[in-house]
Amino acid sequence: MITVLAGGVGAARYLAGQLQVTPSDEVTAVVNVADDVELHGLHVSPDIDTVIYTLSGAIDTERGWGLSDETWNALGELRALGIDAWFNLGDRDIGTHLFRTTLLREGLSLSEVTARLAAARGLGCRILPASDQPIETRVTLASGTEIGFQEYFVRLAHDVAISGVRFAGVESARPAPGVREAIVDADVVVIAPSNPVVSIGPVLAVDGLAESLAARRDRNVAVSPIVGGAALKGPADRMLRELGEESSVVGVARRYRDVVGTLVIDEVDADLAPAVADAGVRPVVAPTIMSSPEAAADLARRTVAAVAS
């Protein structure tokens, strides 16, 4: 069994590659929920939806998020009525959020709703939220103002400096049903190429998960989301620098060294392999840019092979 810790577009693409080389019933995704947000009365789970949409082939491939063949009538109506609708929700996408919100209000857990959404789109793998309890990533700007992650990421286009990140509510969050077992019982645990601060950080902060990973460290492998000192998508590189860390594969190795024994780094960073090893993590050099489904499958194959033998 392969368990993948996931958050965001990079993780979804990696998972799509994993499913090309591993039977779907042997793959479990544990997905970040700390960027969930309530908008216009709807519970929105961006990372869960990106994973489900991508794996089901419904994702808008040009944007990398949301559903294909989308229309924006509801959002346009909100704006015409004077609502500051700064977060883009397409009409089809709103259907997902209405479904989730309705079932949550009826008393179902987020993990139960997520399982129904995955099944409705024909997925054979398990998609588990890291926790059923609410966790909220809060970002402190360099000015000292604290805002929600989606305000930073979407409203401000992550174009402002930050000085801190915290995960509100994580101290009382418990792993969702099946999450701890998915980690403990996995043949290999993969940390997908996701933002290590705000996508993987909240997952590791859930009660007991970092300890469970540390106990099986040598069978865990991460894929660096930093290539040549930069993030391929999103603000991971800037966030690392602004938080006083190194925006490189070495910085990623230092972030993960307590929970993984191996780090897959891109060929352009091959010269940093000794420094990764000095940071306490075994480097494996491989092409990591998922420019096609074939490249994603090859990366997944190499990543699992790095610790499965």
CSV table of C-alpha atoms in Angstrom, one decimal:
chain,number,residue,atom,x,y,z
A,1,MET,CA,0.0,0.0,0.0
A,2,ILE,CA,1.2,3.5,-0.9
A,3,THR,CA,0.1,6.5,1.3
A,4,VAL,CA,0.6,10.0,-0.1
A,5,LEU,CA,0.5,13.1,2.0
A,6,ALA,CA,-0.9,15.7,-0.3
A,7,GLY,CA,-1.9,19.3,-0.7
A,8,GLY,CA,-2.4,21.4,-3.9
A,9,VAL,CA,-1.9,21.0,-7.6
A,10,GLY,CA,1.6,19.4,-7.4
A,11,ALA,CA,0.3,16.7,-5.1
A,12,ALA,CA,-2.7,16.0,-7.3
A,13,ARG,CA,-0.5,15.6,-10.4
A,14,TYR,CA,1.8,13.3,-8.5
A,15,LEU,CA,-1.1,11.2,-7.3
A,16,ALA,CA,-2.3,10.9,-10.9
A,17,GLY,CA,1.1,9.5,-11.8
A,18,GLN,CA,1.0,7.1,-8.8
A,19,LEU,CA,-2.3,5.7,-10.0
A,20,GLN,CA,-0.8,4.9,-13.4
A,21,VAL,CA,1.8,2.6,-11.7
A,22,THR,CA,-0.1,1.3,-8.6
A,23,PRO,CA,-3.5,-0.3,-8.4
A,24,SER,CA,-6.0,2.3,-7.2
A,25,ASP,CA,-7.2,0.2,-4.3
A,26,GLU,CA,-3.6,0.3,-3.0
A,27,VAL,CA,-3.3,4.1,-2.9
A,28,THR,CA,-4.5,6.4,-0.1
A,29,ALA,CA,-4.2,10.1,-0.2
A,30,VAL,CA,-4.1,12.0,3.2
A,31,VAL,CA,-5.0,15.6,2.2
A,32,ASN,CA,-4.5,18.9,3.9
A,33,VAL,CA,-7.6,20.6,5.1
A,34,ALA,CA,-6.1,23.7,6.8
A,35,ASP,CA,-6.8,25.9,3.7
A,36,ASP,CA,-10.5,25.0,3.9
A,37,VAL,CA,-12.7,28.1,4.1
A,38,GLU,CA,-16.4,29.1,4.4
A,39,LEU,CA,-17.5,31.4,1.5
A,40,HIS,CA,-21.0,32.6,1.0
A,41,GLY,CA,-22.2,30.0,3.5
A,42,LEU,CA,-20.5,27.2,1.7
A,43,HIS,CA,-17.7,24.9,3.0
A,44,VAL,CA,-14.9,24.9,0.4
A,45,SER,CA,-12.1,22.3,0.6
A,46,PRO,CA,-9.7,23.4,-2.1
A,47,ASP,CA,-7.0,20.7,-1.7
A,48,ILE,CA,-9.5,17.9,-1.4
A,49,ASP,CA,-11.4,19.1,-4.5
A,50,THR,CA,-8.2,19.6,-6.5
A,51,VAL,CA,-7.2,16.0,-5.8
A,52,ILE,CA,-10.7,14.6,-6.6
A,53,TYR,CA,-11.1,16.7,-9.7
A,54,THR,CA,-7.6,15.8,-11.0
A,55,LEU,CA,-7.9,12.1,-10.4
A,56,SER,CA,-11.3,11.9,-12.0
A,57,GLY,CA,-10.2,13.8,-15.1
A,58,ALA,CA,-12.6,16.6,-14.4
A,59,ILE,CA,-10.0,19.3,-13.6
A,60,ASP,CA,-9.6,22.4,-15.7
A,61,THR,CA,-6.1,21.6,-16.9
A,62,GLU,CA,-5.4,25.2,-18.0
A,63,ARG,CA,-6.1,26.7,-14.7
A,64,GLY,CA,-5.0,23.7,-12.6
A,65,TRP,CA,-8.0,24.1,-10.3
A,66,GLY,CA,-11.8,24.0,-10.6
A,67,LEU,CA,-13.8,22.0,-13.0
A,68,SER,CA,-13.6,22.0,-16.8
A,69,ASP,CA,-16.3,23.5,-19.0
A,70,GLU,CA,-17.1,25.9,-16.1
A,71,THR,CA,-19.4,28.9,-16.2
A,72,TRP,CA,-19.4,31.8,-13.7
A,73,ASN,CA,-23.0,33.1,-13.6
A,74,ALA,CA,-23.6,32.7,-9.8
A,75,LEU,CA,-20.3,34.6,-9.1
A,76,GLY,CA,-21.2,37.3,-11.6
A,77,GLU,CA,-24.6,37.7,-10.0
A,78,LEU,CA,-23.1,38.0,-6.5
A,79,ARG,CA,-20.7,40.7,-7.7
A,80,ALA,CA,-23.6,42.6,-9.5
A,81,LEU,CA,-25.4,42.6,-6.2
A,82,GLY,CA,-22.4,44.2,-4.5
A,83,ILE,CA,-20.8,41.2,-2.8
A,84,ASP,CA,-17.0,41.2,-2.7
A,85,ALA,CA,-16.7,37.8,-4.3
A,86,TRP,CA,-12.9,37.6,-4.5
A,87,PHE,CA,-12.7,33.8,-4.5
A,88,ASN,CA,-13.6,32.3,-7.8
A,89,LEU,CA,-16.3,29.7,-7.5
A,90,GLY,CA,-17.6,28.3,-10.8
A,91,ASP,CA,-21.2,27.2,-11.2
A,92,ARG,CA,-20.4,23.5,-11.4
A,93,ASP,CA,-17.9,23.8,-8.6
A,94,ILE,CA,-20.6,25.4,-6.4
A,95,GLY,CA,-22.5,22.2,-6.8
A,96,THR,CA,-19.7,20.3,-5.0
A,97,HIS,CA,-19.7,22.8,-2.2
A,98,LEU,CA,-23.5,22.8,-1.8
A,99,PHE,CA,-23.3,19.0,-1.5
A,100,ARG,CA,-20.5,19.1,1.0
A,101,THR,CA,-22.1,21.8,3.1
A,102,THR,CA,-25.5,20.2,3.1
A,103,LEU,CA,-24.2,16.8,4.4
A,104,LEU,CA,-21.9,18.5,7.0
A,105,ARG,CA,-24.9,20.3,8.3
A,106,GLU,CA,-26.8,17.0,8.4
A,107,GLY,CA,-24.1,15.7,10.8
A,108,LEU,CA,-21.8,13.8,8.5
A,109,SER,CA,-18.1,14.2,9.0
A,110,LEU,CA,-15.7,15.7,6.4
A,111,SER,CA,-14.2,12.3,5.8
A,112,GLU,CA,-17.6,10.7,5.2
A,113,VAL,CA,-18.5,13.5,2.7
A,114,THR,CA,-15.2,13.2,1.0
A,115,ALA,CA,-15.6,9.5,0.5
A,116,ARG,CA,-19.0,10.2,-1.1
A,117,LEU,CA,-17.5,12.8,-3.4
A,118,ALA,CA,-14.7,10.5,-4.5
A,119,ALA,CA,-17.1,7.6,-5.1
A,120,ALA,CA,-19.4,9.8,-7.1
A,121,ARG,CA,-16.5,10.6,-9.5
A,122,GLY,CA,-15.6,6.9,-9.8
A,123,LEU,CA,-12.3,7.0,-7.8
A,124,GLY,CA,-11.0,3.7,-6.6
A,125,CYS,CA,-8.3,5.1,-4.3
A,126,ARG,CA,-9.0,6.4,-0.8
A,127,ILE,CA,-9.1,10.2,-0.2
A,128,LEU,CA,-8.9,11.0,3.5
A,129,PRO,CA,-8.9,14.5,5.0
A,130,ALA,CA,-6.0,14.8,7.5
A,131,SER,CA,-8.6,15.6,10.2
A,132,ASP,CA,-12.3,16.0,10.5
A,133,GLN,CA,-11.8,18.8,13.0
A,134,PRO,CA,-11.4,22.3,11.6
A,135,ILE,CA,-7.8,23.6,11.2
A,136,GLU,CA,-7.2,27.1,9.7
A,137,THR,CA,-3.9,28.3,8.3
A,138,ARG,CA,-3.3,31.9,9.5
A,139,VAL,CA,-0.6,34.0,7.9
A,140,THR,CA,1.1,36.9,9.6
A,141,LEU,CA,2.1,39.6,7.0
A,142,ALA,CA,5.4,41.4,7.4
A,143,SER,CA,3.2,44.4,8.5
A,144,GLY,CA,2.1,42.4,11.5
A,145,THR,CA,-1.5,41.8,10.3
A,146,GLU,CA,-2.8,38.3,10.5
A,147,ILE,CA,-5.1,37.0,7.8
A,148,GLY,CA,-6.5,33.7,6.6
A,149,PHE,CA,-4.6,31.7,4.1
A,150,GLN,CA,-7.0,32.1,1.3
A,151,GLU,CA,-7.0,35.9,1.7
A,152,TYR,CA,-3.2,35.8,1.4
A,153,PHE,CA,-3.1,33.2,-1.4
A,154,VAL,CA,-6.1,34.4,-3.5
A,155,ARG,CA,-7.2,37.9,-2.5
A,156,LEU,CA,-3.6,39.2,-2.2
A,157,ALA,CA,-2.3,36.8,-4.9
A,158,HIS,CA,0.4,35.8,-2.4
A,159,ASP,CA,2.3,38.9,-3.5
A,160,VAL,CA,3.1,40.2,0.0
A,161,ALA,CA,5.9,39.3,2.5
A,162,ILE,CA,5.0,37.3,5.5
A,163,SER,CA,6.6,36.9,8.9
A,164,GLY,CA,4.8,33.9,10.4
A,165,VAL,CA,2.4,31.0,9.8
A,166,ARG,CA,0.3,29.2,12.4
A,167,PHE,CA,-2.4,26.5,12.3
A,168,ALA,CA,-5.4,27.6,14.4
A,169,GLY,CA,-7.2,24.7,16.0
A,170,VAL,CA,-4.6,22.1,15.3
A,171,GLU,CA,-4.0,21.5,19.0
A,172,SER,CA,-7.4,19.9,19.3
A,173,ALA,CA,-7.5,18.2,15.8
A,174,ARG,CA,-7.3,14.5,15.7
A,175,PRO,CA,-6.5,12.3,12.7
A,176,ALA,CA,-9.6,11.5,10.6
A,177,PRO,CA,-10.6,7.8,10.7
A,178,GLY,CA,-8.1,5.7,8.8
A,179,VAL,CA,-5.4,8.3,8.6
A,180,ARG,CA,-3.1,6.9,11.3
A,181,GLU,CA,-3.5,3.4,10.0
A,182,ALA,CA,-2.8,4.5,6.5
A,183,ILE,CA,0.5,5.8,7.6
A,184,VAL,CA,1.5,3.0,10.0
A,185,ASP,CA,0.5,0.2,7.7
A,186,ALA,CA,1.8,1.6,4.4
A,187,ASP,CA,4.6,-0.1,2.5
A,188,VAL,CA,5.8,3.4,1.5
A,189,VAL,CA,4.7,6.8,2.6
A,190,VAL,CA,5.3,9.6,0.1
A,191,ILE,CA,5.2,13.3,0.9
A,192,ALA,CA,4.1,14.7,-2.5
A,193,PRO,CA,5.7,17.8,-4.0
A,194,SER,CA,3.5,20.2,-2.1
A,195,ASN,CA,4.2,23.5,-0.3
A,196,PRO,CA,6.1,22.2,2.8
A,197,VAL,CA,4.9,25.2,5.0
A,198,VAL,CA,1.2,25.4,4.3
A,199,SER,CA,0.2,22.1,2.6
A,200,ILE,CA,2.3,19.5,4.4
A,201,GLY,CA,3.0,21.5,7.6
A,202,PRO,CA,-0.7,21.3,8.8
A,203,VAL,CA,-0.8,17.6,8.1
A,204,LEU,CA,2.3,16.9,10.2
A,205,ALA,CA,0.9,19.1,13.0
A,206,VAL,CA,-2.2,16.9,13.5
A,207,ASP,CA,-1.9,15.0,16.7
A,208,GLY,CA,0.4,12.0,16.5
A,209,LEU,CA,1.0,12.0,12.8
A,210,ALA,CA,4.6,13.3,12.8
A,211,GLU,CA,5.4,10.8,15.5
A,212,SER,CA,3.9,8.0,13.5
A,213,LEU,CA,5.9,9.0,10.5
A,214,ALA,CA,9.1,9.3,12.5
A,215,ALA,CA,8.7,5.8,13.8
A,216,ARG,CA,8.9,4.5,10.2
A,217,ARG,CA,11.2,7.2,8.8
A,218,ASP,CA,13.3,4.9,6.6
A,219,ARG,CA,10.2,3.8,4.6
A,220,ASN,CA,9.1,7.4,3.9
A,221,VAL,CA,10.2,9.5,1.0
A,222,ALA,CA,9.5,13.1,0.0
A,223,VAL,CA,9.6,14.7,-3.4
A,224,SER,CA,11.1,18.2,-3.3
A,225,PRO,CA,8.7,20.9,-4.5
A,226,ILE,CA,11.7,23.3,-4.9
A,227,VAL,CA,13.6,22.9,-8.1
A,228,GLY,CA,16.7,25.0,-8.8
A,229,GLY,CA,15.9,27.2,-5.8
A,230,ALA,CA,12.3,28.0,-6.9
A,231,ALA,CA,8.8,26.6,-6.6
A,232,LEU,CA,7.3,25.5,-9.9
A,233,LYS,CA,3.9,26.9,-8.8
A,234,GLY,CA,2.8,29.0,-5.8
A,235,PRO,CA,4.8,30.8,-3.1
A,236,ALA,CA,6.6,27.9,-1.4
A,237,ASP,CA,10.1,29.4,-2.2
A,238,ARG,CA,9.2,32.9,-1.0
A,239,MET,CA,7.5,31.6,2.1
A,240,LEU,CA,10.6,29.5,3.1
A,241,ARG,CA,12.9,32.6,2.6
A,242,GLU,CA,10.6,34.9,4.5
A,243,LEU,CA,10.4,32.5,7.4
A,244,GLY,CA,14.2,32.4,7.6
A,245,GLU,CA,14.7,29.1,5.9
A,246,GLU,CA,16.6,28.1,2.8
A,247,SER,CA,14.7,28.0,-0.5
A,248,SER,CA,16.5,24.9,-1.9
A,249,VAL,CA,16.4,21.1,-1.7
A,250,VAL,CA,18.6,21.5,1.3
A,251,GLY,CA,16.0,23.6,3.0
A,252,VAL,CA,13.4,21.0,2.2
A,253,ALA,CA,15.6,18.2,3.6
A,254,ARG,CA,15.9,20.1,6.9
A,255,ARG,CA,12.2,20.6,7.0
A,256,TYR,CA,11.5,16.9,6.6
A,257,ARG,CA,14.5,15.1,8.0
A,258,ASP,CA,12.7,13.9,11.2
A,259,VAL,CA,10.0,12.2,9.2
A,260,VAL,CA,11.6,10.9,6.0
A,261,GLY,CA,14.8,9.1,5.2
A,262,THR,CA,14.9,9.9,1.5
A,263,LEU,CA,14.4,13.0,-0.6
A,264,VAL,CA,13.9,12.9,-4.4
A,265,ILE,CA,15.5,16.0,-5.9
A,266,ASP,CA,15.6,17.2,-9.5
A,267,GLU,CA,18.5,16.7,-11.8
A,268,VAL,CA,19.2,20.4,-11.8
A,269,ASP,CA,19.9,20.1,-8.1
A,270,ALA,CA,22.3,17.2,-8.4
A,271,ASP,CA,25.2,19.2,-7.2
A,272,LEU,CA,23.4,19.8,-3.9
A,273,ALA,CA,23.0,16.1,-3.2
A,274,PRO,CA,26.0,16.0,-0.8
A,275,ALA,CA,24.5,18.9,1.2
A,276,VAL,CA,21.1,17.1,1.3
A,277,ALA,CA,23.0,14.1,2.8
A,278,ASP,CA,24.7,16.3,5.3
A,279,ALA,CA,21.3,17.6,6.4
A,280,GLY,CA,20.5,14.0,7.3
A,281,VAL,CA,18.4,12.8,4.4
A,282,ARG,CA,19.5,10.4,1.6
A,283,PRO,CA,19.2,12.2,-1.8
A,284,VAL,CA,17.9,10.5,-4.9
A,285,VAL,CA,18.3,12.4,-8.2
A,286,ALA,CA,15.6,12.0,-10.8
A,287,PRO,CA,13.5,14.2,-13.2
A,288,THR,CA,10.8,15.7,-11.0
A,289,ILE,CA,9.0,18.1,-13.3
A,290,MET,CA,5.7,16.5,-14.2
A,291,SER,CA,5.3,18.0,-17.7
A,292,SER,CA,3.1,15.1,-18.9
A,293,PRO,CA,1.2,12.2,-17.5
A,294,GLU,CA,4.1,10.0,-18.5
A,295,ALA,CA,6.6,12.1,-16.6
A,296,ALA,CA,4.3,12.0,-13.5
A,297,ALA,CA,4.1,8.2,-13.7
A,298,ASP,CA,7.9,7.9,-14.1
A,299,LEU,CA,8.4,10.2,-11.1
A,300,ALA,CA,6.0,8.1,-9.0
A,301,ARG,CA,7.7,4.9,-10.0
A,302,ARG,CA,11.1,6.2,-9.2
A,303,THR,CA,9.9,7.7,-5.9
A,304,VAL,CA,8.4,4.5,-4.5
A,305,ALA,CA,11.4,2.4,-5.8
A,306,ALA,CA,13.8,4.7,-3.8
A,307,VAL,CA,12.6,3.2,-0.6
A,308,ALA,CA,10.6,0.0,-1.6
A,309,SER,CA,13.6,-2.1,-2.3
